[in-house]
Coordinates of C-alpha atoms in Angstrom, one line a residue:
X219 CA 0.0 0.0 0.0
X220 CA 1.5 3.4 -0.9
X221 CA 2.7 5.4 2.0
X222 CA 0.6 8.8 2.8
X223 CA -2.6 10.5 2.6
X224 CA -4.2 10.9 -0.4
X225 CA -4.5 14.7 0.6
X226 CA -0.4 14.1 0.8
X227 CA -0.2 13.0 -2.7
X228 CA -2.6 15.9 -4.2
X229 CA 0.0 18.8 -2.4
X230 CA 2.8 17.1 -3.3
X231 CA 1.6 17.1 -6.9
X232 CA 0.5 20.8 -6.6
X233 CA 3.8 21.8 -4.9
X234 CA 6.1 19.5 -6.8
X235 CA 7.7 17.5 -4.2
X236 CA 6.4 14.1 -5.5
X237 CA 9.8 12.6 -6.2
X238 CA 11.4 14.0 -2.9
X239 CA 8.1 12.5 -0.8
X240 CA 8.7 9.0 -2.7
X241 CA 12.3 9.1 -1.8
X242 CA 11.5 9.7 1.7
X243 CA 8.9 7.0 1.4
X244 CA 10.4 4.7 0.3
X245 CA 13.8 4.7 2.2
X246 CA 12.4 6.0 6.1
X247 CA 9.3 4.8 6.0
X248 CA 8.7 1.3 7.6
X249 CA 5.5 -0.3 8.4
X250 CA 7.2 -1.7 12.0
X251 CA 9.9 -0.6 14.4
X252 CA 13.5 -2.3 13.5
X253 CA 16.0 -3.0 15.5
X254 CA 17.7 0.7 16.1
X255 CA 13.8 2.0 16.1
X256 CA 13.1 -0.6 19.5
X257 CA 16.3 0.6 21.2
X258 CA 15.5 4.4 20.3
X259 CA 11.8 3.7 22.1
X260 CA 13.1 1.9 25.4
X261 CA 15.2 4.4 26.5
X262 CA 12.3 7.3 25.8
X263 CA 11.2 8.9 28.8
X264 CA 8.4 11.1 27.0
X265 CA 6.3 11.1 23.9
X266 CA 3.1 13.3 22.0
X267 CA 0.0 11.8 21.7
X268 CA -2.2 12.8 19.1
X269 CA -5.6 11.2 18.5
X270 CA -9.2 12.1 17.3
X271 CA -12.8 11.5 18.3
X272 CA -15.2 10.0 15.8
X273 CA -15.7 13.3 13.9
X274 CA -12.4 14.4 13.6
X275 CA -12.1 16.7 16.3
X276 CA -8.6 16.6 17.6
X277 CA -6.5 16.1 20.6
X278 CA -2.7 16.7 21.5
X279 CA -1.7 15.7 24.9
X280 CA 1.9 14.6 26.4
X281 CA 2.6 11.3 28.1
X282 CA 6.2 10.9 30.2
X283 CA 7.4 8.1 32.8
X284 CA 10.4 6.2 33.7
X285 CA 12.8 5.3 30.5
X286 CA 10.8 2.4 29.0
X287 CA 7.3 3.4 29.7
X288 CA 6.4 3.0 26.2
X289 CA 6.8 -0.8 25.6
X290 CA 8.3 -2.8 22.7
X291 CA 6.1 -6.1 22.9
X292 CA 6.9 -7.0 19.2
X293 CA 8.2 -5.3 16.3
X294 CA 4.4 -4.2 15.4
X295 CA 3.5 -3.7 18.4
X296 CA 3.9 -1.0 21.2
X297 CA 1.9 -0.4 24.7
X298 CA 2.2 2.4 27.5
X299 CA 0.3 2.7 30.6
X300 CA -2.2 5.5 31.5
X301 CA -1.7 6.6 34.9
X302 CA -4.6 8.5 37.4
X303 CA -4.7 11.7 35.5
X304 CA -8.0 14.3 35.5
X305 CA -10.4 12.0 35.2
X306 CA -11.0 13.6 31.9
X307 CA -10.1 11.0 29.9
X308 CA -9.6 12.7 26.9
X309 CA -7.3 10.6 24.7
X310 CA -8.8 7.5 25.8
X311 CA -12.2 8.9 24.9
X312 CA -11.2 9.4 21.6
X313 CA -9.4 5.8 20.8
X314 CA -13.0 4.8 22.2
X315 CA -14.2 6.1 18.9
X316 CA -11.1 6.1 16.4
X317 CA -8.6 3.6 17.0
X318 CA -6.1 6.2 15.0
X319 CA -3.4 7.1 16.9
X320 CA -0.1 9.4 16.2
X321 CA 3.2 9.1 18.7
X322 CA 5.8 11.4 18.0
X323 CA 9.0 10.9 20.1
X324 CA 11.8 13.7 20.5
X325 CA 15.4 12.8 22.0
X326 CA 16.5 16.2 23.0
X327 CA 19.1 15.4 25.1
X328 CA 21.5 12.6 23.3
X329 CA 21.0 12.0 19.5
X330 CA 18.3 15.4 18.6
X331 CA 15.9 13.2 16.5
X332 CA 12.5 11.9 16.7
X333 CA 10.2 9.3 16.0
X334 CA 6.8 9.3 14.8
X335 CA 4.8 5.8 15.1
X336 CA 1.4 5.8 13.5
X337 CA -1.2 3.1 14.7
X338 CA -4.5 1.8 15.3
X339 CA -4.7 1.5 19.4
X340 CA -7.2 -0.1 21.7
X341 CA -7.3 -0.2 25.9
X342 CA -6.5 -3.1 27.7
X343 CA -7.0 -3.7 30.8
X344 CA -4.3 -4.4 32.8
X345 CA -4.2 -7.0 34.3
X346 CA -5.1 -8.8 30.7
X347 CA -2.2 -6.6 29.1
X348 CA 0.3 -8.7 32.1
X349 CA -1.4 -12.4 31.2
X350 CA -0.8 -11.7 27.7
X351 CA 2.9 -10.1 28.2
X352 CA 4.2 -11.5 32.2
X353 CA 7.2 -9.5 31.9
X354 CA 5.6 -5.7 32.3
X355 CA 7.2 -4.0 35.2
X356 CA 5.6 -3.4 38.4
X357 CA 6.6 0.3 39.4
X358 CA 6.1 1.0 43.4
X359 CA 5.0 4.8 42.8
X360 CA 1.0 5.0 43.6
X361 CA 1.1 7.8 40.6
X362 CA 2.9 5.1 38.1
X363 CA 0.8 1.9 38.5
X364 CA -0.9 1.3 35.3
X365 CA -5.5 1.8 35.4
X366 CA -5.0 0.6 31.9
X367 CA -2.9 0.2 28.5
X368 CA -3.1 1.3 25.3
X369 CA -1.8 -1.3 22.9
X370 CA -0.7 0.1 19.2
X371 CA -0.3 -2.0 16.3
X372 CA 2.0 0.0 14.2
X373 CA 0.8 1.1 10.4
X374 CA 4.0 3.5 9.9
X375 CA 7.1 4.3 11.9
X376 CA 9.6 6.7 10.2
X377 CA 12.0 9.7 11.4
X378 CA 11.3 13.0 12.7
X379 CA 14.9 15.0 11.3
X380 CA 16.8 16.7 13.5
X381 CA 16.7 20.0 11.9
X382 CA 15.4 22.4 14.2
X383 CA 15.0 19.9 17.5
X384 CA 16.8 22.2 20.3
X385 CA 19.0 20.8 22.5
X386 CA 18.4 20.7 25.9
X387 CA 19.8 19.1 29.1
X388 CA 18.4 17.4 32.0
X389 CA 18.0 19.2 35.2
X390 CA 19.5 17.5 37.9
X391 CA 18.9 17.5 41.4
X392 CA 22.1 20.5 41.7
X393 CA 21.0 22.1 39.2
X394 CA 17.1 21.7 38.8
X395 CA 14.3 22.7 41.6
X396 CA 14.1 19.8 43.8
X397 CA 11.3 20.4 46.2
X398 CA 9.0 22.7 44.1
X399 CA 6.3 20.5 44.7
X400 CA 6.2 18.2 41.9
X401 CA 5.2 14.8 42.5
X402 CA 3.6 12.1 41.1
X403 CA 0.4 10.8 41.9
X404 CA -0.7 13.9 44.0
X405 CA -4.1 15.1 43.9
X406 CA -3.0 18.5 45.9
X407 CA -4.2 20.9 43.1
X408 CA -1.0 23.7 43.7
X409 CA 1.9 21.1 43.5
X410 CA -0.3 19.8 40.2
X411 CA 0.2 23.6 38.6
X412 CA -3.0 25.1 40.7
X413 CA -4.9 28.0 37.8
X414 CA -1.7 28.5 36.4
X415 CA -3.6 30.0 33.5
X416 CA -6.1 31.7 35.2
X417 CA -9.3 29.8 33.4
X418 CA -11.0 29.1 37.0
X419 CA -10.7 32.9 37.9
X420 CA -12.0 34.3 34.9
X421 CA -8.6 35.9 34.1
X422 CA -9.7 38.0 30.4

């Protein structure tokens, strides 16, 4: 099946960049995660979520946890946990309705280069997700034990360049701000960011 959107392929013939999309295509884009793709995912600490809801309307959220909380069961295969969160349920609302699902994942810190894995998802319980794959870790932190999983079977994996990806560095406990209240799991509403933004107090 030929890579892209057909609303890809009717720019690309407007703008001329049909060639230089086939190129890129056909040598970056895979329908799995290889080898150097796996090892790129398990030592991710963070990714972008993107999904929709049955209309279209879309949603861009952030996921993060320890290095590895995005798991490589197979090489079509990835799963992550959702934590206790808002209660909102946004995302997971959404791959209710539309099973498509977009993860992009940025290395700012070592290699500046990123990942995108696009995939048709579905939550797991998870205690079906550990029958099915014994091996998931158990993390001790109340704020990092799995409700559920979302299990994506990968349709497209393929690079995000490095051109324009800033690089950053880690904060560390010298240099970052230990103790300013962030924690996980914590329902106290000013360690969680309180109305940063004002949207409670009716801030214009």
């Amino acid at each position: 099946m030929r890579a892209g959107s057909d609303g890809e392929h009717r720019l690309q013939q407007r703008l001329g960049t049909s060639d230089r999309a086939a190129r890129f295509y056909g040598d970056q884009v895979l329908s799995h995660v290889n080898a150097r793709m796996r090892a790129f995912v398990a030592r991710q600490e963070m990714f972008f979520l993107a999904t929709a809801d049955r209309h279209g309307e879309c949603d861009n959220t952030f996921r993060a946890g320890p290095p590895g909380f995005l798991r490589v069961l197979d090489e079509r295969t990835l799963a992550y946990p959702e934590y206790r969160g808002n209660g909102v349920l946004a995302s997971l609302g959404n791959i209710e309705e539309n099973p498509h699902v977009g993860i992009l994942m940025i290395d700012f810190f070592r290699d500046r280069i990123g990942l995108h894995v696009n995939g048709r998802a579905r939550v797991v319980d998870d205690a079906a997700l550990r029958a099915a794959h014994p091996g998931l870790p158990v993390d001790e932190v109340p704020g990092r034990r799995a409700v559920v999983w979302v299990e994506v079977t990968v349709e497209e994996a393929y690079i995000h360049c490095a051109k324009h990806i800033p690089h950053l560095r880690k904060a560390t406990r010298e240099t970052g701000r230990e103790g300013d209240g962030r924690a996980w799991g914590t329902d106290d509403t000013r360690r969680k960011g309180g109305d940063f933004f004002g949207a409670a107090a009716g801030t214009p």
